[in-house]
mmCIF file of C-alpha atoms in Angstrom:
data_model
loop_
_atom_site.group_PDB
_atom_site.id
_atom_site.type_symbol
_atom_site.label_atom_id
_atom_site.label_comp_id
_atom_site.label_asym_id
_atom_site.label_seq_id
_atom_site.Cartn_x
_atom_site.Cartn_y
_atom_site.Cartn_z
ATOM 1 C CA UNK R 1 -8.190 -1.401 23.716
ATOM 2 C CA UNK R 2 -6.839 -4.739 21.735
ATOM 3 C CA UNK R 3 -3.246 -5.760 21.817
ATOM 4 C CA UNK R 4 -2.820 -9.084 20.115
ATOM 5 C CA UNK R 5 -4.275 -9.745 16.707
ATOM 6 C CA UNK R 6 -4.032 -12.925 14.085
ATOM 7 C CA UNK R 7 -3.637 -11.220 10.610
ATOM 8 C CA UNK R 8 -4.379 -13.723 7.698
ATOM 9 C CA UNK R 9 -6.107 -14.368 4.538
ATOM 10 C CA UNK R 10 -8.945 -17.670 4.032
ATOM 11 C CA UNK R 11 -9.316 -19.240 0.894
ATOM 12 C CA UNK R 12 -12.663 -18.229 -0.748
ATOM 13 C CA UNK R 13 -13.957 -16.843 2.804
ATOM 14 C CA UNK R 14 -15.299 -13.287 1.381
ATOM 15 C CA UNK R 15 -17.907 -15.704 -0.385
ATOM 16 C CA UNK R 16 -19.297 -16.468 3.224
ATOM 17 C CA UNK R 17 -21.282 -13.031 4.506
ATOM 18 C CA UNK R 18 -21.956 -14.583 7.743
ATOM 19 C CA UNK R 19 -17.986 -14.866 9.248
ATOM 20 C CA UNK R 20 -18.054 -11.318 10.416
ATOM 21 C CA UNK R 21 -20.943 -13.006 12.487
ATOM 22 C CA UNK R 22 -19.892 -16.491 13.085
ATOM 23 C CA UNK R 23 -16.053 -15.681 14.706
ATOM 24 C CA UNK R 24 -17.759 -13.975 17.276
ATOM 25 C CA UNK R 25 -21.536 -14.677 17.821
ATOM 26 C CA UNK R 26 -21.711 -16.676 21.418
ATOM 27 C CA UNK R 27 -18.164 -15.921 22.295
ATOM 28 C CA UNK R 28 -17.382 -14.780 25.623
ATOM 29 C CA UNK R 29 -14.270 -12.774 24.052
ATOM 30 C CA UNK R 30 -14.450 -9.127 23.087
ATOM 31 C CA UNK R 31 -13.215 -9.142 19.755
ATOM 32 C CA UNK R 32 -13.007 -7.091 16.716
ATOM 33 C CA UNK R 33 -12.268 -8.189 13.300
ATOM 34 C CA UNK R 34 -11.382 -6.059 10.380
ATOM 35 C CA UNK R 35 -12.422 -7.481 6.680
ATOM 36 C CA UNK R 36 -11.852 -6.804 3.356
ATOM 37 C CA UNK R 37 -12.709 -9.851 1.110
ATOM 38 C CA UNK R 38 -10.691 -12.840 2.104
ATOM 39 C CA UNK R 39 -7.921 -10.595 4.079
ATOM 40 C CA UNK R 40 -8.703 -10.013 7.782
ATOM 41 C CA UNK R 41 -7.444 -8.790 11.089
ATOM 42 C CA UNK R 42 -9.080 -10.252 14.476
ATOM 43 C CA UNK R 43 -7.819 -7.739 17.680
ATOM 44 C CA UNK R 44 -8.823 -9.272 20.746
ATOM 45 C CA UNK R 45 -7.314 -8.833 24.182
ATOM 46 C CA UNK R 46 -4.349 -9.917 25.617
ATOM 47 C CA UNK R 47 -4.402 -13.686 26.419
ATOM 48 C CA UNK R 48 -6.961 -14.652 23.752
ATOM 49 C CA UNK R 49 -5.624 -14.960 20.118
ATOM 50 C CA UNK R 50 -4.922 -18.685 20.286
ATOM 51 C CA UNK R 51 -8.769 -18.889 21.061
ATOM 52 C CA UNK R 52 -9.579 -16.748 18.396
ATOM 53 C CA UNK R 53 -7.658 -18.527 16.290
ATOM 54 C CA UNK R 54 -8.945 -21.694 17.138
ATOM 55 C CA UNK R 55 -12.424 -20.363 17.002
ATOM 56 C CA UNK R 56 -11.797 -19.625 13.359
ATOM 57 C CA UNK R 57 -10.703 -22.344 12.165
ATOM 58 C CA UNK R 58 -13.265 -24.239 13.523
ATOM 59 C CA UNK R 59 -15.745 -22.167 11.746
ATOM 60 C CA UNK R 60 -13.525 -22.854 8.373
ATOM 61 C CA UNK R 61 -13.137 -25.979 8.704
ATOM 62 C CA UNK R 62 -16.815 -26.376 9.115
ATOM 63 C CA UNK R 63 -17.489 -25.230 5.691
ATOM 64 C CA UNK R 64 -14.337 -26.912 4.294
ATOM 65 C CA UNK R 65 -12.095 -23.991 4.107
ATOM 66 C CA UNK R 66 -8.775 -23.369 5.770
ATOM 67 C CA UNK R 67 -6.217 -20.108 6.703
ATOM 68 C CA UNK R 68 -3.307 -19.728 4.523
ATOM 69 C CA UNK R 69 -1.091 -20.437 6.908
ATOM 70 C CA UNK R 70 2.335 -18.327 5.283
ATOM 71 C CA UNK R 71 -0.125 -15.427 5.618
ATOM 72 C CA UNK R 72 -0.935 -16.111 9.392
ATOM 73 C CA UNK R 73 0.776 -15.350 12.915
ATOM 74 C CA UNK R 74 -0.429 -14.072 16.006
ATOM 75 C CA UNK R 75 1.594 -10.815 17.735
ATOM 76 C CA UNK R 76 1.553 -8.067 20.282
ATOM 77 C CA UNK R 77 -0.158 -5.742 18.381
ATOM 78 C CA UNK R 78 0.642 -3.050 21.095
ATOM 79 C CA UNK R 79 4.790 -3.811 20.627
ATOM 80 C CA UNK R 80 4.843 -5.494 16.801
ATOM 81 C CA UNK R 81 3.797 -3.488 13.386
ATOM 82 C CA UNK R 82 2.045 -5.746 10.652
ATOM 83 C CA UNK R 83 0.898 -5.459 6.873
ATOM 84 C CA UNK R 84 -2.674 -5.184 6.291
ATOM 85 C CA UNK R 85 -4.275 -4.589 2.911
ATOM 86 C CA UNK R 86 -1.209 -2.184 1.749
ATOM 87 C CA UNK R 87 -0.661 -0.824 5.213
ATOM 88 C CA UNK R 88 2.277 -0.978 7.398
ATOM 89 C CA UNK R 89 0.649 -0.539 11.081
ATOM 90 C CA UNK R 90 2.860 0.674 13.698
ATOM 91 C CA UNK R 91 2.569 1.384 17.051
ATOM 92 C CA UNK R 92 3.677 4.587 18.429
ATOM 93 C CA UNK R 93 3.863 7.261 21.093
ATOM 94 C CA UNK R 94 2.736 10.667 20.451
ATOM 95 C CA UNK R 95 4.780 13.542 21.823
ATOM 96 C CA UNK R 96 2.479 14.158 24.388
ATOM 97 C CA UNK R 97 2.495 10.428 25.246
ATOM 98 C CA UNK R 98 -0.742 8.964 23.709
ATOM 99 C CA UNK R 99 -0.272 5.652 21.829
ATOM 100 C CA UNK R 100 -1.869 5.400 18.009
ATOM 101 C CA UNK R 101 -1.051 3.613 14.849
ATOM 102 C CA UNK R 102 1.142 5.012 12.383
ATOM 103 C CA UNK R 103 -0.143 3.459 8.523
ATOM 104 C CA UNK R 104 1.839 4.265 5.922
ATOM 105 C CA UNK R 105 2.494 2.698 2.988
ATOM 106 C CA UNK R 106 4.083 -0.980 3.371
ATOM 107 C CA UNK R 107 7.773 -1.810 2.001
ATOM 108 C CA UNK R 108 6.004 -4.282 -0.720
ATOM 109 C CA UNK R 109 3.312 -1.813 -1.836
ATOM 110 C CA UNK R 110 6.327 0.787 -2.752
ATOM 111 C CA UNK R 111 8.089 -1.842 -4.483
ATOM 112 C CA UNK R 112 5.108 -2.662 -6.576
ATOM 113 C CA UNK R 113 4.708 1.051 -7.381
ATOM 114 C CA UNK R 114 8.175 1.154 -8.431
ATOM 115 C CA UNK R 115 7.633 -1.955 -10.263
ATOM 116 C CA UNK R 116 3.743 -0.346 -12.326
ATOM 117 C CA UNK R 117 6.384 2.537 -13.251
ATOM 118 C CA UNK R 118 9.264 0.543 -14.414
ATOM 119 C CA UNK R 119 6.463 -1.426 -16.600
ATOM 120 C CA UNK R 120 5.707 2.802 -18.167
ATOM 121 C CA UNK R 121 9.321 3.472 -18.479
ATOM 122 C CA UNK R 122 12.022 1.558 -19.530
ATOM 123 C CA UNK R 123 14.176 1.335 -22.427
ATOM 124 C CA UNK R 124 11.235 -0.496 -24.648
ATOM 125 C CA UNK R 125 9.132 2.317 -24.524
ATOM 126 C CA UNK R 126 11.423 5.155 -25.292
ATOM 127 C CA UNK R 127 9.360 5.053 -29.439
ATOM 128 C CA UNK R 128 6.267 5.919 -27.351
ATOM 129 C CA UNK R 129 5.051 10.093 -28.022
ATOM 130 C CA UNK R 130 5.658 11.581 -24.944
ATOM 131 C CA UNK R 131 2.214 12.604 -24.580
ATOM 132 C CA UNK R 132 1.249 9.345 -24.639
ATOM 133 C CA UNK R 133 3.513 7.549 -21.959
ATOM 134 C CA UNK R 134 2.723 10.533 -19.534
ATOM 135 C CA UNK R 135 -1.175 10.294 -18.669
ATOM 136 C CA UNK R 136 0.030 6.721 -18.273
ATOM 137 C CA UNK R 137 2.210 7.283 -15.692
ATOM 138 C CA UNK R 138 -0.103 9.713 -14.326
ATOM 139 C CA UNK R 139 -2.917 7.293 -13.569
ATOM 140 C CA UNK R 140 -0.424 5.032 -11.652
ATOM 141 C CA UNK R 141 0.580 7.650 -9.347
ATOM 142 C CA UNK R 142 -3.077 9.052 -8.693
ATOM 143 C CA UNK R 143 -4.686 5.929 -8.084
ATOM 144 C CA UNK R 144 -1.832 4.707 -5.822
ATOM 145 C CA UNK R 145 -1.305 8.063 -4.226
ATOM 146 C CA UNK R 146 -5.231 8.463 -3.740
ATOM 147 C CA UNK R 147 -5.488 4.880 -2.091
ATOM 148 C CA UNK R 148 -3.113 5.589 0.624
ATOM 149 C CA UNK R 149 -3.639 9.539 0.995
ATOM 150 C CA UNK R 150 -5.089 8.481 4.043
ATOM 151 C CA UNK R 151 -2.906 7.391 7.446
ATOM 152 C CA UNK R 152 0.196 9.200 7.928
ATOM 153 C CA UNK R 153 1.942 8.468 4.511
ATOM 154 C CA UNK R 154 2.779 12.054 3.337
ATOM 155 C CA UNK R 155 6.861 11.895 3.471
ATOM 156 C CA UNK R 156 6.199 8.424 1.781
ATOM 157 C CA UNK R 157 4.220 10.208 -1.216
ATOM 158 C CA UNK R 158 7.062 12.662 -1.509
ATOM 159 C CA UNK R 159 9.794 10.552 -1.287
ATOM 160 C CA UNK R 160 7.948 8.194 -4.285
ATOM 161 C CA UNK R 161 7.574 10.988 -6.269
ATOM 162 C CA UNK R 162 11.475 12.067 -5.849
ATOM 163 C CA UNK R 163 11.965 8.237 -7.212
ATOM 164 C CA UNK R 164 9.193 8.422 -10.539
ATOM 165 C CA UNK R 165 10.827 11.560 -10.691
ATOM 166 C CA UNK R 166 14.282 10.251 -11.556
ATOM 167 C CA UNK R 167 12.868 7.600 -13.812
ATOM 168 C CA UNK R 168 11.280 9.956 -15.805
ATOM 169 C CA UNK R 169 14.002 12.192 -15.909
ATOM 170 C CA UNK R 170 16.303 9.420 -17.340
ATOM 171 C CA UNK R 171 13.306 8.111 -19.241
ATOM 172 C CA UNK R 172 13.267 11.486 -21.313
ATOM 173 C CA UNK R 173 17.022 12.183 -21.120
ATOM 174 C CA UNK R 174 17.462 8.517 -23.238
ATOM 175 C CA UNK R 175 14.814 9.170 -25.545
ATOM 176 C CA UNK R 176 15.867 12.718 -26.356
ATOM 177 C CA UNK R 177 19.585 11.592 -27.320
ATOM 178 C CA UNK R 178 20.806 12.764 -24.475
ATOM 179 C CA UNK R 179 21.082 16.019 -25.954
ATOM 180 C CA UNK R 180 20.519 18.329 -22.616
ATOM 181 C CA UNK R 181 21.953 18.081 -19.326
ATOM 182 C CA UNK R 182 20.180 15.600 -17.348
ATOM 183 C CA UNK R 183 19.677 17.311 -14.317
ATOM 184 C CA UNK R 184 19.806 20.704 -15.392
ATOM 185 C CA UNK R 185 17.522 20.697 -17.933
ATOM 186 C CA UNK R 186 14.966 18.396 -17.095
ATOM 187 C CA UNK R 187 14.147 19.945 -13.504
ATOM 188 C CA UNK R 188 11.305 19.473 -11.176
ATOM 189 C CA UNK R 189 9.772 22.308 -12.276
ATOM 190 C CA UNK R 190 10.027 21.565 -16.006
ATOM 191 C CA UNK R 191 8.671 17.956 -15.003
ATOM 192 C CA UNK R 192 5.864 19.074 -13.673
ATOM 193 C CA UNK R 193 4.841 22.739 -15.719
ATOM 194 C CA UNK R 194 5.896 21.492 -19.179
ATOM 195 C CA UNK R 195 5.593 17.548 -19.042
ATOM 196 C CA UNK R 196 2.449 17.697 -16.782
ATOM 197 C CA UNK R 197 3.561 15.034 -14.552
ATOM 198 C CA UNK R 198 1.153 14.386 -11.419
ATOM 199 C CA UNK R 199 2.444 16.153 -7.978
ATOM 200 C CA UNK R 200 2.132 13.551 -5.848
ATOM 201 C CA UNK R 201 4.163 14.805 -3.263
ATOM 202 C CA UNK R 202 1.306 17.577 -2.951
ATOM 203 C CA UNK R 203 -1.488 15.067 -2.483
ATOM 204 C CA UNK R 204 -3.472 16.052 0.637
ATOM 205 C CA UNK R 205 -3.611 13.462 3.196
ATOM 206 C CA UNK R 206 -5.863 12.614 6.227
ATOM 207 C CA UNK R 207 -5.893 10.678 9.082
#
């Protein structure tokens, strides 16, 4: 039913309980805003952000905050995908023709995925036991794949896992000398059975 929405983040703002509250109370415009501490979508209908916007500010200001303005912008929410919290938020067409909101993860959350597992395996960690480095890596992947197991982010779990994967597999090749064949010996199946390494790519998800 919304099609425009002002995504943005307030400094200090989840410290005031009554903004859900105060954007809207008295206001002619239907609105809807989505929190989560001091990040925050407004949908409203077509025609209205720049009042919304306005309207929050002005309740900011008030209390001598302010929007962090590299984090704002107002968009078609029915034609234009944004980041919220993690989430890329797409709109799309079903098969049969109904429109929805495809959420998977965002380009930046994979990269700082990538980046948590680079920090678990690189070259400087190669004198770590094994059995050590692995429950490690582990709790990275289950915490990020349980935070976005919900929304439509399944090919994005499996394709992540393909990538921790690879940097395992290298990760173990290097450390064991490179005494067996990369790819043939240090298999999916061998990552998983013998090195216990979490399936994320099996992670149920849920919409």
């Amino acid at each position: 039913r919304s099609t425009q929405s002002i995504s943005s983040a307030a400094s200090d703002v989840y410290k005031r309980q009554d903004l859900d509250h105060g954007v809207n109370e008295g206001s002619a415009q239907k609105a809807a805003m989505v929190r989560y501490a001091d990040d925050l979508v407004i949908l409203c209908a077509p025609g209205q952000s720049g009042g919304m916007r306005k309207r929050l500010e002005s309740w900011l200001s008030r209390r001598e905050l302010s929007l962090n303005e590299s984090k704002t912008r107002e968009l078609n929410a029915a034609n234009e995908s944004f980041v919220f919290l993690g989430w890329q938020v797409t709109p799309r067409r079903s098969k049969g023709g109904r429109s929805f909101y495809h959420m998977e993860p965002s380009t930046q959350s994979r990269g700082k995925l990538m980046e948590r597992t680079r920090g678990v395996l690189n070259p400087g960690t190669q004198w770590r036991a094994i059995k050590e480095v692995i429950p490690e890596l582990n709790a990275v992947m289950r915490g990020w794949s349980g935070y976005f197991r919900y929304g439509h982010g399944k090919a994005v779990l499996a394709q992540m896992h393909d990538l921790i994967s690879q940097r395992l597999r290298t990760w173990l090749w290097q450390k064991g000398r490179r005494s067996q064949p990369k790819y043939g010996y240090y298999t999916r199946r061998r990552l998983r059975e013998q090195y216990g390494l979490y399936a994320m790519n099996q992670v149920s998800t849920a919409v």
